[in-house]
Tab-separated table of C-alpha atoms in Angstrom:
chain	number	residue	atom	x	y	z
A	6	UNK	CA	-36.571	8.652	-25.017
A	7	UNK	CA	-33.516	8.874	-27.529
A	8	UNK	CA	-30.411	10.912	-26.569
A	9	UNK	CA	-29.131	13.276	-29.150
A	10	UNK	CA	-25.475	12.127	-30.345
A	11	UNK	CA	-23.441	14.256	-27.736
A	12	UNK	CA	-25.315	13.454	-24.554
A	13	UNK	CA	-25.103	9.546	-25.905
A	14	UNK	CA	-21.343	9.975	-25.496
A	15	UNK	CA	-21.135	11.865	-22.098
A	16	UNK	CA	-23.495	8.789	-20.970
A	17	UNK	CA	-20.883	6.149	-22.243
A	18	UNK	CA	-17.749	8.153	-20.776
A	19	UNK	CA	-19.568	8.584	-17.181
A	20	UNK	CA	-20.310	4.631	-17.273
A	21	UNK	CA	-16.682	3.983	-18.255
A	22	UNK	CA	-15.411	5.966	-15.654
A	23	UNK	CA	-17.462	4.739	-12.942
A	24	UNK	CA	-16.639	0.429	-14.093
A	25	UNK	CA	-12.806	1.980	-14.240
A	26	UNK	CA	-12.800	3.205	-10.856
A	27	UNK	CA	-15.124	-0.241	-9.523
A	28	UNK	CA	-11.607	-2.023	-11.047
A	29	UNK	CA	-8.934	0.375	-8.981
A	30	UNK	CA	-11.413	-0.483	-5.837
A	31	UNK	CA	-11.451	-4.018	-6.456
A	32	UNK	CA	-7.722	-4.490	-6.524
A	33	UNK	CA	-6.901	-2.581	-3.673
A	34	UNK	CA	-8.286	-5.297	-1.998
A	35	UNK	CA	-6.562	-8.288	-2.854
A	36	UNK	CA	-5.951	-10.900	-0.405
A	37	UNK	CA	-9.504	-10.587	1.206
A	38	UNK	CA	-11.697	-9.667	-1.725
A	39	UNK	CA	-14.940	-10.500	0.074
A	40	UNK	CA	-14.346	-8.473	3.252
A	41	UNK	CA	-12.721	-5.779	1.234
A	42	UNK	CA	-16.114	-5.254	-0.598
A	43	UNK	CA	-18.012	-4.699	2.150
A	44	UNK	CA	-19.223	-0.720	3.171
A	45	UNK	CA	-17.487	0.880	6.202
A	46	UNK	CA	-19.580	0.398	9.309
A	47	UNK	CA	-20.935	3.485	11.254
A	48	UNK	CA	-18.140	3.157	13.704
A	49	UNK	CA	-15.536	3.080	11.300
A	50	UNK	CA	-16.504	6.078	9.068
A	51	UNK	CA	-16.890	8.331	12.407
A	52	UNK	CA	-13.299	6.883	13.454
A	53	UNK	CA	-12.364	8.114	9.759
A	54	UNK	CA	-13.221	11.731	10.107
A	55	UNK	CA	-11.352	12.137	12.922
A	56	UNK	CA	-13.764	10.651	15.967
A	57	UNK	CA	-12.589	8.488	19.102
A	58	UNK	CA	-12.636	4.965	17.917
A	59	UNK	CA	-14.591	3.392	21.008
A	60	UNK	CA	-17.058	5.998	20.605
A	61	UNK	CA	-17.772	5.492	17.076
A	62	UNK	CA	-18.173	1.675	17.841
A	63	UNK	CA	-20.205	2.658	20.897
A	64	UNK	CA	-22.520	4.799	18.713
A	65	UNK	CA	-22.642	2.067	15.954
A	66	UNK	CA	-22.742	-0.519	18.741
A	67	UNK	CA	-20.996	-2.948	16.467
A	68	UNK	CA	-17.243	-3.124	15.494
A	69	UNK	CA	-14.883	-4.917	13.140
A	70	UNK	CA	-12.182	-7.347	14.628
A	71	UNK	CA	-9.490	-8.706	11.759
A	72	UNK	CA	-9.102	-12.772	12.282
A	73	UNK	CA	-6.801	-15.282	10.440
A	74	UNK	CA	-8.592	-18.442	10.572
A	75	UNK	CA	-6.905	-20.053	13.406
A	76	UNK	CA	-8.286	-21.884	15.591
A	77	UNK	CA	-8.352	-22.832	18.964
A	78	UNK	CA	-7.702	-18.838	18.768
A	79	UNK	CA	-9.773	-17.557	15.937
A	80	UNK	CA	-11.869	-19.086	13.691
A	81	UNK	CA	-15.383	-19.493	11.696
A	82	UNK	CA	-17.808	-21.895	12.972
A	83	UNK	CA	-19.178	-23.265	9.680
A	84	UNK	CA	-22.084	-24.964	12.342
A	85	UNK	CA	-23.077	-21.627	13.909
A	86	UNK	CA	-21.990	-19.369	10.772
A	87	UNK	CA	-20.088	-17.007	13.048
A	88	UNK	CA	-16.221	-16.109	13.489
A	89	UNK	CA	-15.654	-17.705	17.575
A	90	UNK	CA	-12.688	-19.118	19.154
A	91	UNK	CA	-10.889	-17.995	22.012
A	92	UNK	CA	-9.737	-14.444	21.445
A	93	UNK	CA	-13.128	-13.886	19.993
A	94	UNK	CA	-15.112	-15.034	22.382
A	95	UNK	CA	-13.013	-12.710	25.105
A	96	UNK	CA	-13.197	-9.478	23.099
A	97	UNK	CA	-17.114	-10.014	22.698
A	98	UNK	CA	-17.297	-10.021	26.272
A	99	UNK	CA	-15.081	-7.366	27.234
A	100	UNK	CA	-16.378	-5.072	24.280
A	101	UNK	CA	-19.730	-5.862	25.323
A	102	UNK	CA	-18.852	-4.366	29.166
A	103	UNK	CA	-17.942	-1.551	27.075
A	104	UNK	CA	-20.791	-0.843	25.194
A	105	UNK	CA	-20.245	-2.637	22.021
A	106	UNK	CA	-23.004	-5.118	21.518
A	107	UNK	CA	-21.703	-6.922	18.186
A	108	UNK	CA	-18.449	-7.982	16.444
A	109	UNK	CA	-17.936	-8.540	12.766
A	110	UNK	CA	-14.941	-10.748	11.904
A	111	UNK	CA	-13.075	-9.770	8.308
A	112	UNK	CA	-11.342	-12.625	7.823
A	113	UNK	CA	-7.603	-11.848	6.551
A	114	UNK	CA	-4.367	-13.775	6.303
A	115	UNK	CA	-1.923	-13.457	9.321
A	116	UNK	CA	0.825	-11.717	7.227
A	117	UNK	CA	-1.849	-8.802	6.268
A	118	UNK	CA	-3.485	-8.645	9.918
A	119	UNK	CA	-1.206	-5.317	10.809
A	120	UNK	CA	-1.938	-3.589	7.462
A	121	UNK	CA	-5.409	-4.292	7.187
A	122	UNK	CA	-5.176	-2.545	10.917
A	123	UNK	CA	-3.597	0.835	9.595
A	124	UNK	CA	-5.414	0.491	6.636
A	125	UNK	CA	-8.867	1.087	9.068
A	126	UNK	CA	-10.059	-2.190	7.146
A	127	UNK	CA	-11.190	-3.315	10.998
A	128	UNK	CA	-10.293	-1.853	14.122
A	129	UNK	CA	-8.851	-4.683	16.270
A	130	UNK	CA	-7.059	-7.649	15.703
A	131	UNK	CA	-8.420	-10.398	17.682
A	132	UNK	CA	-6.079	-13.588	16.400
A	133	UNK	CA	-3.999	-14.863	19.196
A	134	UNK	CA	-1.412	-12.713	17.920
A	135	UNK	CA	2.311	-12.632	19.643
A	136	UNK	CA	3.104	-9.582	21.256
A	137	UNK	CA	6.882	-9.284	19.939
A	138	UNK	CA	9.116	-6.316	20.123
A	139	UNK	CA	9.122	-5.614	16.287
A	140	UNK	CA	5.148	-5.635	16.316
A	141	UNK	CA	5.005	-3.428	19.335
A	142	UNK	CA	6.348	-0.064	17.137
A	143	UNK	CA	3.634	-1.123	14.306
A	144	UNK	CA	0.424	-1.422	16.840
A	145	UNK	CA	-0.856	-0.823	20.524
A	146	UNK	CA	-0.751	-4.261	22.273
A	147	UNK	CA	-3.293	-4.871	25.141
A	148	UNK	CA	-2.201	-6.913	27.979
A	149	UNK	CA	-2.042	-10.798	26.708
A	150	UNK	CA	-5.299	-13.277	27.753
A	151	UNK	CA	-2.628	-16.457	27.099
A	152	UNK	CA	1.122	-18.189	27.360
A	153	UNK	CA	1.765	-20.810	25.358
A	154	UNK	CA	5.034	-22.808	23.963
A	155	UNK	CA	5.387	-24.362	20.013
A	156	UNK	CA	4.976	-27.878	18.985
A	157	UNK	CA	5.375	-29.420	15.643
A	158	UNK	CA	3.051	-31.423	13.590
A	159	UNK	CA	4.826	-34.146	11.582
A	160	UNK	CA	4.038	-36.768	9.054
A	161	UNK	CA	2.955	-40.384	11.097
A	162	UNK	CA	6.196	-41.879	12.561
A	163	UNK	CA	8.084	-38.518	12.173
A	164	UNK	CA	10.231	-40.256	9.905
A	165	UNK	CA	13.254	-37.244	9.831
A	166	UNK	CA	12.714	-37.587	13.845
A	167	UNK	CA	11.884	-34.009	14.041
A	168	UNK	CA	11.485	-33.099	18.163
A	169	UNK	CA	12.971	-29.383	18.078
A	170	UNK	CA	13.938	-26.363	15.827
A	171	UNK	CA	17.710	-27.841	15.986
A	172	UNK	CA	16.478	-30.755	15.023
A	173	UNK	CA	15.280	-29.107	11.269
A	174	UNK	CA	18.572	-27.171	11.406
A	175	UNK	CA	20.835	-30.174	11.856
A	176	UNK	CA	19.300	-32.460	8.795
A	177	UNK	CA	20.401	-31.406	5.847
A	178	UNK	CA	17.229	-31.716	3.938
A	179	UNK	CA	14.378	-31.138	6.483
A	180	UNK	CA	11.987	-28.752	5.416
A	181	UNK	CA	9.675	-26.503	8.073
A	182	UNK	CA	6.406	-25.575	7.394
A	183	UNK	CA	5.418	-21.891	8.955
A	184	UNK	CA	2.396	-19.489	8.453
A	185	UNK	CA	3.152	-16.404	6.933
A	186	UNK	CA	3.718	-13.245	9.293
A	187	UNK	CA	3.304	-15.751	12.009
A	188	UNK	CA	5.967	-15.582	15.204
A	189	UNK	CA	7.670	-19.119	13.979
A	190	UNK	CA	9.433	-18.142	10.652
A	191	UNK	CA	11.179	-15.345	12.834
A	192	UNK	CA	11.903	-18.053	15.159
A	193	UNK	CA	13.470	-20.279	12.396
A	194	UNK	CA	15.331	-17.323	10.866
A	195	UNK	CA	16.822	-16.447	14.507
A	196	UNK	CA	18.234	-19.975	14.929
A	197	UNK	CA	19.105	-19.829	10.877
A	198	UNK	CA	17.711	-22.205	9.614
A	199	UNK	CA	18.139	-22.146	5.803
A	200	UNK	CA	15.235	-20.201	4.351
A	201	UNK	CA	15.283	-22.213	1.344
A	202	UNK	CA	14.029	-25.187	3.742
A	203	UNK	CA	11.486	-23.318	5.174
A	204	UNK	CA	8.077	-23.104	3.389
A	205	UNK	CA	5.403	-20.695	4.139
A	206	UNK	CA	1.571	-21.324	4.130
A	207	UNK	CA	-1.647	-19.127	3.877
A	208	UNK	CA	-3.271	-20.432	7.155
A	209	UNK	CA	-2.883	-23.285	9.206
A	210	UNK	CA	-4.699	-25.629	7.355
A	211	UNK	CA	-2.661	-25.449	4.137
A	212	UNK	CA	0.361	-25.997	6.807
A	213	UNK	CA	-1.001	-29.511	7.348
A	214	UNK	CA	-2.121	-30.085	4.129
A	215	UNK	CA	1.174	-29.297	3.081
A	216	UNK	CA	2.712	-32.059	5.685
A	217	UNK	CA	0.316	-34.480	4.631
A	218	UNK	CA	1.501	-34.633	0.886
A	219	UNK	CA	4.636	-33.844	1.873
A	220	UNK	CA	5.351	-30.387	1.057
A	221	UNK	CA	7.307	-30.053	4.321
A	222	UNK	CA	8.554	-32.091	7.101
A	223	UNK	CA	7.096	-30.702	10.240
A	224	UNK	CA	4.740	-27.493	10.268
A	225	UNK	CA	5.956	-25.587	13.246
A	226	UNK	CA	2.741	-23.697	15.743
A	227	UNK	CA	1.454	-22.736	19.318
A	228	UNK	CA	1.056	-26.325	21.388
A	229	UNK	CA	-2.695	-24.984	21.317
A	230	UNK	CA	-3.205	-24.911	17.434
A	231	UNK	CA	-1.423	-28.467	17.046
A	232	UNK	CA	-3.622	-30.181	19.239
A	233	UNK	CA	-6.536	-28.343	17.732
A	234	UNK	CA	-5.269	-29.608	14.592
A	235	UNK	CA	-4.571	-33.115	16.026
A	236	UNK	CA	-8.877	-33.490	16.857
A	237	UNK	CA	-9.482	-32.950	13.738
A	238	UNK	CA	-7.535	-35.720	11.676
A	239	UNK	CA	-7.518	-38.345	13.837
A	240	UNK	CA	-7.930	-40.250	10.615
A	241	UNK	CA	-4.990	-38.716	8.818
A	242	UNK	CA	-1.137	-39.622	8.692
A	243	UNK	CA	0.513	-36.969	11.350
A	244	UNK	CA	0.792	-36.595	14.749
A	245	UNK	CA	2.287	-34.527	16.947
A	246	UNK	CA	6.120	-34.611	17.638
A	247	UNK	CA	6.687	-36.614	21.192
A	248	UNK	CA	8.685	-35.463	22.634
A	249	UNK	CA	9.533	-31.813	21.639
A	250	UNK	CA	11.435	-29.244	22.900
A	251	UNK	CA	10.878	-25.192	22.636
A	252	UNK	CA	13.296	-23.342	21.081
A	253	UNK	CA	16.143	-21.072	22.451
A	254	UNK	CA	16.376	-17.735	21.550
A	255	UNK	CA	18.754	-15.183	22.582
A	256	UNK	CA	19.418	-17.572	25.609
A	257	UNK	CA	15.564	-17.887	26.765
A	258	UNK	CA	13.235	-20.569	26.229
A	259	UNK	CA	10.176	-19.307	23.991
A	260	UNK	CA	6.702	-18.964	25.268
A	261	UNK	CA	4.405	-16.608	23.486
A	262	UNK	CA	2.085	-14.768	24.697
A	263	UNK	CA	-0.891	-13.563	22.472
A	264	UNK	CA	-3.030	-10.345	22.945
A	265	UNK	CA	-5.164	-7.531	20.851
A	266	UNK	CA	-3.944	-5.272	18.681
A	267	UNK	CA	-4.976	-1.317	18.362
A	268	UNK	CA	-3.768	1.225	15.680
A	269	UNK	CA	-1.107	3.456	17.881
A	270	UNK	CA	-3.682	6.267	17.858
A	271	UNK	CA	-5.977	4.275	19.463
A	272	UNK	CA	-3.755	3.852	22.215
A	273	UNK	CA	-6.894	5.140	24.539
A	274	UNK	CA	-8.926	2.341	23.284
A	275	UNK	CA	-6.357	-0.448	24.201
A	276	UNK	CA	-6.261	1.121	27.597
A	277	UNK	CA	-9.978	1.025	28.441
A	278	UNK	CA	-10.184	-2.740	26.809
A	279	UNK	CA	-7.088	-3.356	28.970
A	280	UNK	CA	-8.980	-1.788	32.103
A	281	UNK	CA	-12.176	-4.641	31.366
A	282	UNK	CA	-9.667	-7.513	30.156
A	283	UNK	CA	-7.755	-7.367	33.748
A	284	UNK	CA	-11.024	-7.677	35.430
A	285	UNK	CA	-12.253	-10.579	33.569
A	286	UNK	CA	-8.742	-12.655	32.696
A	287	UNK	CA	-8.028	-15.458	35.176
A	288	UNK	CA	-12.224	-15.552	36.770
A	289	UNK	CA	-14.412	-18.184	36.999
A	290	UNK	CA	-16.501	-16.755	33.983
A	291	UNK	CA	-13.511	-16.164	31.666
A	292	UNK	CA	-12.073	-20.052	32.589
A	293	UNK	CA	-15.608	-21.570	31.565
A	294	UNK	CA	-15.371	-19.230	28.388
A	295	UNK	CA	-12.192	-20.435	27.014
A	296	UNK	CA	-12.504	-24.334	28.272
A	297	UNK	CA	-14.264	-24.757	25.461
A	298	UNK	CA	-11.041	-24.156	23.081
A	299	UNK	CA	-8.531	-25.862	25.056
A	300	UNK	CA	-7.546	-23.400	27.526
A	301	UNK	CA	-6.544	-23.952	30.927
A	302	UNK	CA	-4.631	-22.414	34.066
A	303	UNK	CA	-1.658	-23.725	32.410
A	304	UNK	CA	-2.078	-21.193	29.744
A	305	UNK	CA	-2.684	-17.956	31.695
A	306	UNK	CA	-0.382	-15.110	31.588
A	307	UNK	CA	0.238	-14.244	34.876
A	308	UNK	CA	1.775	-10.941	35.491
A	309	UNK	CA	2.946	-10.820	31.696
A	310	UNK	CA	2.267	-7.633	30.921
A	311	UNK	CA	2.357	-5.889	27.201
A	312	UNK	CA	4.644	-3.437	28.690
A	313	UNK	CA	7.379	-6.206	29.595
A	314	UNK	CA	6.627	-7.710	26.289
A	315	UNK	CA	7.238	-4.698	24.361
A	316	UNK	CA	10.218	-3.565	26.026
A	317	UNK	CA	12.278	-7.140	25.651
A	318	UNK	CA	15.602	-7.324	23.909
Protein backbone atom coordinates (compact mmCIF):
# COMPACT_ATOMS: atom_id res chain seq x y z
CA UNK A 1 0.00 0.00 0.00
CA UNK A 2 1.38 3.60 -0.91
CA UNK A 3 1.97 6.17 1.87
CA UNK A 4 0.60 9.58 1.28
CA UNK A 5 3.60 12.23 1.02
CA UNK A 6 3.71 13.20 4.83
CA UNK A 7 3.62 9.77 6.43
CA UNK A 8 6.49 8.84 3.59
CA UNK A 9 8.63 11.41 5.41
CA UNK A 10 7.87 10.57 9.14
CA UNK A 11 8.87 6.88 7.84
CA UNK A 12 12.32 8.15 6.47
CA UNK A 13 13.04 10.44 9.66
CA UNK A 14 12.13 7.41 12.19
CA UNK A 15 14.62 5.10 10.04
CA UNK A 16 17.27 7.84 10.17
CA UNK A 17 16.99 8.22 13.65
CA UNK A 18 17.04 4.73 14.61
CA UNK A 19 20.64 3.92 11.96
CA UNK A 20 21.88 7.37 13.86
CA UNK A 21 21.50 6.09 17.20
CA UNK A 22 22.83 2.13 15.91
CA UNK A 23 26.17 4.57 15.04
CA UNK A 24 26.40 6.40 18.75
CA UNK A 25 25.96 2.56 20.09
CA UNK A 26 28.51 1.22 17.94
CA UNK A 27 31.23 3.61 18.94
CA UNK A 28 30.77 3.50 22.44
CA UNK A 29 32.20 0.35 22.09
CA UNK A 30 35.42 0.62 20.59
CA UNK A 31 38.16 -1.53 21.61
CA UNK A 32 35.92 -4.73 21.86
CA UNK A 33 33.36 -4.20 19.13
CA UNK A 34 32.21 -7.82 19.12
CA UNK A 35 31.57 -8.21 22.86
CA UNK A 36 30.25 -4.72 23.00
CA UNK A 37 27.40 -5.81 20.58
CA UNK A 38 26.21 -8.37 22.44
CA UNK A 39 22.60 -7.91 24.70
CA UNK A 40 22.98 -7.63 28.51
CA UNK A 41 22.50 -11.01 30.12
CA UNK A 42 19.62 -11.58 32.68
CA UNK A 43 22.04 -11.15 35.49
CA UNK A 44 23.37 -8.06 34.37
CA UNK A 45 20.14 -6.10 33.59
CA UNK A 46 18.72 -7.15 37.23
CA UNK A 47 22.27 -5.92 38.65
CA UNK A 48 21.35 -2.66 36.51
CA UNK A 49 18.13 -1.75 38.17
CA UNK A 50 19.46 -1.82 41.30
CA UNK A 51 19.53 -5.86 42.29
CA UNK A 52 22.41 -7.79 44.26
CA UNK A 53 24.85 -8.82 41.65
CA UNK A 54 25.28 -12.61 42.79
CA UNK A 55 21.68 -12.87 42.82
CA UNK A 56 21.05 -11.66 39.45
CA UNK A 57 23.79 -14.14 38.18
CA UNK A 58 22.24 -16.77 40.45
CA UNK A 59 18.80 -16.16 38.86
CA UNK A 60 20.35 -16.01 35.30
CA UNK A 61 22.68 -18.82 36.35
CA UNK A 62 25.26 -17.50 33.97
CA UNK A 63 27.63 -14.45 34.37
CA UNK A 64 30.11 -12.36 32.42
CA UNK A 65 33.90 -12.45 33.44
CA UNK A 66 36.19 -9.65 31.38
CA UNK A 67 39.58 -11.57 30.07
CA UNK A 68 42.65 -10.14 28.19
CA UNK A 69 43.91 -12.93 26.23
CA UNK A 70 46.65 -14.08 28.39
CA UNK A 71 47.50 -17.09 28.86
CA UNK A 72 48.71 -19.44 31.17
CA UNK A 73 46.08 -17.01 33.07
CA UNK A 74 43.35 -16.29 30.63
CA UNK A 75 42.81 -17.21 27.37
CA UNK A 76 40.56 -18.74 24.35
CA UNK A 77 41.03 -22.24 23.46
CA UNK A 78 40.67 -22.01 19.67
CA UNK A 79 40.52 -26.28 20.08
CA UNK A 80 37.62 -26.27 22.56
CA UNK A 81 36.11 -22.74 21.40
CA UNK A 82 35.90 -21.57 25.00
CA UNK A 83 37.76 -18.72 27.09
CA UNK A 84 39.97 -21.32 29.90
CA UNK A 85 43.18 -20.80 31.56
CA UNK A 86 43.93 -20.61 35.03
CA UNK A 87 41.89 -17.84 36.59
CA UNK A 88 39.08 -19.12 34.50
CA UNK A 89 39.06 -22.34 35.25
CA UNK A 90 39.08 -21.31 39.27
CA UNK A 91 36.21 -18.82 39.05
CA UNK A 92 34.05 -21.55 37.14
CA UNK A 93 34.51 -23.65 40.01
CA UNK A 94 34.07 -21.41 42.77
CA UNK A 95 31.04 -19.60 40.97
CA UNK A 96 29.67 -22.86 40.31
CA UNK A 97 29.71 -23.67 44.45
CA UNK A 98 27.84 -20.58 44.35
CA UNK A 99 25.19 -21.18 42.16
CA UNK A 100 26.39 -19.89 38.92
CA UNK A 101 26.42 -22.68 36.42
CA UNK A 102 28.08 -20.79 33.30
CA UNK A 103 30.68 -18.08 32.50
CA UNK A 104 30.84 -15.96 29.40
CA UNK A 105 34.28 -14.45 28.70
CA UNK A 106 34.16 -10.73 26.84
CA UNK A 107 37.34 -10.60 25.72
CA UNK A 108 38.93 -6.95 26.31
CA UNK A 109 42.41 -5.48 26.32
CA UNK A 110 44.20 -5.30 29.77
CA UNK A 111 44.31 -1.43 29.80
CA UNK A 112 40.25 -1.39 29.44
CA UNK A 113 39.67 -4.46 31.95
CA UNK A 114 38.76 -1.81 34.99
CA UNK A 115 36.46 0.33 32.79
CA UNK A 116 34.73 -2.24 31.06
CA UNK A 117 34.15 -3.32 35.00
CA UNK A 118 32.40 0.08 36.01
CA UNK A 119 31.03 0.29 32.81
CA UNK A 120 28.77 -3.15 33.90
CA UNK A 121 30.18 -4.45 30.41
CA UNK A 122 30.92 -7.88 32.66
CA UNK A 123 30.88 -8.30 36.20
CA UNK A 124 34.28 -9.81 37.15
CA UNK A 125 37.56 -9.64 35.93
CA UNK A 126 39.08 -12.96 35.82
CA UNK A 127 42.78 -12.13 34.10
CA UNK A 128 45.51 -12.83 36.51
CA UNK A 129 45.33 -9.33 37.34
CA UNK A 130 47.92 -7.67 40.06
CA UNK A 131 46.38 -6.58 43.05
CA UNK A 132 48.35 -3.10 43.40
CA UNK A 133 47.56 -0.27 45.68
CA UNK A 134 46.43 2.17 42.86
CA UNK A 135 43.92 -0.60 41.52
CA UNK A 136 42.64 -1.33 44.96
CA UNK A 137 40.61 2.38 45.17
CA UNK A 138 39.23 1.57 41.43
CA UNK A 139 37.81 -2.18 42.28
CA UNK A 140 37.13 -4.82 45.14
CA UNK A 141 40.07 -7.32 45.02
CA UNK A 142 39.37 -10.94 46.23
CA UNK A 143 42.05 -12.70 47.98
CA UNK A 144 44.88 -13.71 45.21
CA UNK A 145 44.84 -17.70 43.81
CA UNK A 146 48.84 -16.98 42.72
CA UNK A 147 52.58 -15.34 43.42
CA UNK A 148 54.65 -15.02 40.79
CA UNK A 149 58.01 -12.93 39.84
CA UNK A 150 58.78 -11.23 36.01
CA UNK A 151 61.01 -12.60 33.40
CA UNK A 152 61.90 -11.20 30.09
CA UNK A 153 61.60 -12.62 26.69
CA UNK A 154 64.47 -11.56 24.40
CA UNK A 155 65.54 -11.94 20.85
CA UNK A 156 67.90 -15.51 20.49
CA UNK A 157 71.33 -14.77 22.11
CA UNK A 158 69.93 -11.68 23.98
CA UNK A 159 72.25 -9.76 22.05
CA UNK A 160 71.89 -6.22 24.41
CA UNK A 161 72.45 -8.96 27.36
CA UNK A 162 69.25 -7.97 28.88
CA UNK A 163 68.96 -10.09 32.55
CA UNK A 164 67.09 -7.28 34.69
CA UNK A 165 65.08 -3.96 34.57
CA UNK A 166 68.62 -2.13 35.30
CA UNK A 167 69.88 -3.81 32.75
CA UNK A 168 67.28 -1.80 30.03
CA UNK A 169 67.94 1.30 32.15
CA UNK A 170 71.71 1.22 31.91
CA UNK A 171 71.97 0.77 27.83
CA UNK A 172 71.41 3.65 26.27
CA UNK A 173 69.32 2.36 23.48
CA UNK A 174 67.47 -0.74 24.86
CA UNK A 175 63.98 -0.69 24.27
CA UNK A 176 61.23 -2.70 26.70
CA UNK A 177 58.34 -4.15 25.45
CA UNK A 178 55.18 -3.97 28.09
CA UNK A 179 51.37 -4.66 27.76
CA UNK A 180 49.28 -1.85 28.19
CA UNK A 181 47.63 -1.28 31.77
CA UNK A 182 49.69 -4.24 32.70
CA UNK A 183 51.77 -4.08 36.31
CA UNK A 184 55.32 -3.88 34.25
CA UNK A 185 55.18 -0.37 32.58
CA UNK A 186 54.53 0.94 36.25
CA UNK A 187 57.41 -1.11 37.16
CA UNK A 188 59.64 0.46 34.40
CA UNK A 189 58.36 3.97 35.14
CA UNK A 190 59.22 3.41 39.04
CA UNK A 191 62.85 2.50 38.24
CA UNK A 192 62.65 5.40 35.28
CA UNK A 193 63.36 4.02 32.68
CA UNK A 194 62.98 6.44 29.73
CA UNK A 195 59.43 6.14 28.44
CA UNK A 196 60.50 6.89 25.07
CA UNK A 197 62.33 3.31 25.24
CA UNK A 198 59.52 1.64 26.41
CA UNK A 199 56.91 0.37 23.88
CA UNK A 200 53.51 -0.77 24.69
CA UNK A 201 51.54 -3.71 23.09
CA UNK A 202 47.79 -4.76 22.79
CA UNK A 203 48.26 -8.30 24.33
CA UNK A 204 50.99 -10.50 24.83
CA UNK A 205 51.30 -11.83 21.61
CA UNK A 206 51.95 -8.57 19.75
CA UNK A 207 54.72 -8.20 22.72
CA UNK A 208 56.59 -11.09 21.08
CA UNK A 209 55.79 -10.36 17.79
CA UNK A 210 57.13 -7.13 18.42
CA UNK A 211 60.61 -8.80 19.81
CA UNK A 212 60.74 -11.01 17.01
CA UNK A 213 61.02 -8.20 14.28
CA UNK A 214 62.58 -6.20 16.52
CA UNK A 215 60.29 -3.64 17.68
CA UNK A 216 61.81 -3.93 21.18
CA UNK A 217 64.58 -5.55 22.94
CA UNK A 218 63.10 -7.64 25.66
CA UNK A 219 59.19 -7.78 26.36
CA UNK A 220 59.00 -7.69 30.09
CA UNK A 221 55.92 -10.40 31.91
CA UNK A 222 54.94 -12.81 34.85
CA UNK A 223 57.72 -15.90 34.75
CA UNK A 224 54.31 -17.83 34.03
CA UNK A 225 53.31 -16.01 30.71
CA UNK A 226 57.07 -16.23 29.36
CA UNK A 227 57.31 -19.76 29.62
CA UNK A 228 53.83 -20.08 28.24
CA UNK A 229 55.09 -18.07 25.51
CA UNK A 230 58.41 -20.02 25.31
CA UNK A 231 56.08 -23.63 24.35
CA UNK A 232 54.79 -22.08 21.84
CA UNK A 233 57.79 -20.89 19.54
CA UNK A 234 60.13 -23.30 20.11
CA UNK A 235 60.79 -22.70 16.45
CA UNK A 236 61.22 -18.96 16.68
CA UNK A 237 64.34 -16.65 17.48
CA UNK A 238 63.81 -15.73 21.44
CA UNK A 239 64.25 -17.24 24.49
CA UNK A 240 63.99 -16.45 27.76
CA UNK A 241 66.60 -14.22 29.59
CA UNK A 242 69.04 -16.72 31.77
CA UNK A 243 69.67 -15.59 34.17
CA UNK A 244 67.30 -12.75 35.32
CA UNK A 245 66.78 -10.93 38.19
CA UNK A 246 63.32 -9.27 39.65
CA UNK A 247 63.22 -5.88 40.05
CA UNK A 248 63.54 -3.60 43.19
CA UNK A 249 61.03 -1.38 44.06
CA UNK A 250 60.78 0.89 46.90
CA UNK A 251 63.49 -1.44 48.50
CA UNK A 252 61.46 -4.89 47.99
CA UNK A 253 61.91 -7.46 45.52
CA UNK A 254 58.65 -7.75 43.23
CA UNK A 255 56.38 -10.69 43.25
CA UNK A 256 52.86 -10.20 42.09
CA UNK A 257 50.19 -11.61 43.14
CA UNK A 258 47.03 -11.87 40.85
CA UNK A 259 43.31 -12.11 42.00
CA UNK A 260 39.50 -11.11 40.85
CA UNK A 261 38.23 -8.02 40.52
CA UNK A 262 34.54 -6.71 41.73
CA UNK A 263 32.96 -3.20 41.12
CA UNK A 264 33.33 -1.53 44.86
CA UNK A 265 29.56 -1.98 45.25
CA UNK A 266 29.86 -5.39 44.87
CA UNK A 267 32.03 -5.56 47.69
CA UNK A 268 29.43 -8.41 49.11
CA UNK A 269 30.04 -10.43 46.10
CA UNK A 270 33.93 -10.47 46.45
CA UNK A 271 33.35 -11.54 49.99
CA UNK A 272 31.18 -14.62 49.37
CA UNK A 273 33.63 -15.62 46.22
CA UNK A 274 36.41 -14.96 48.77
CA UNK A 275 34.52 -17.26 51.41
CA UNK A 276 34.52 -20.40 48.41
CA UNK A 277 38.10 -19.34 46.95
CA UNK A 278 39.77 -19.93 50.61
CA UNK A 279 38.19 -23.26 50.73
CA UNK A 280 39.30 -24.44 47.45
CA UNK A 281 42.97 -22.51 46.98
CA UNK A 282 45.93 -24.69 47.96
CA UNK A 283 43.58 -28.51 47.79
CA UNK A 284 44.21 -31.38 46.02
CA UNK A 285 41.32 -30.50 43.50
CA UNK A 286 42.41 -26.88 42.89
CA UNK A 287 46.41 -28.21 42.35
CA UNK A 288 45.14 -30.80 39.60
CA UNK A 289 43.02 -27.79 38.16
CA UNK A 290 45.73 -25.40 37.56
CA UNK A 291 48.68 -28.14 36.69
CA UNK A 292 47.43 -28.00 33.59
CA UNK A 293 48.65 -24.18 33.01
CA UNK A 294 51.85 -24.33 34.70
CA UNK A 295 51.01 -23.86 38.20
CA UNK A 296 52.61 -25.30 41.07
CA UNK A 297 53.16 -24.99 45.01
CA UNK A 298 55.78 -22.63 44.06
CA UNK A 299 53.18 -20.27 42.90
CA UNK A 300 50.66 -20.25 45.78
CA UNK A 301 49.97 -17.27 47.79
CA UNK A 302 50.23 -18.24 51.09
CA UNK A 303 48.82 -15.97 53.64
CA UNK A 304 48.87 -13.02 50.99
CA UNK A 305 45.91 -11.57 51.59
CA UNK A 306 44.06 -8.64 49.37
CA UNK A 307 43.90 -6.73 52.50
CA UNK A 308 47.88 -6.64 52.90
CA UNK A 309 48.01 -6.04 49.24
CA UNK A 310 45.82 -3.15 49.26
CA UNK A 311 47.13 -1.47 52.16
CA UNK A 312 51.08 -1.52 50.91
CA UNK A 313 53.06 1.66 50.53
Amino acid sequence: MALHAPAAKRLLLAAGLTLALAACDSRSGAGDSASAAKPATAAQSDASAGGDTLAAARKAGTIRIGYANEAPYAYMDSKEAKVTGESVEIARVVLKRMGVNEVEGVLTEFGSLIPGLQAKRFDIIAAGMYVTPTRCEQVAFSNPTYGVGEAFLVRKGNPKNLHSYEDVLKSQDARLGVVVGAIEGEYAEKLEIPSDRVIVFPDAVSALSGVQAGRADAYAATALTIADLMTKVTDQPVERADPFTDPVIEGADVRGYGAYAFRKEDQAFADAFNAELAKLIGSEAHRKLVEPFGFSKAELPGDVTAAKLCGAK
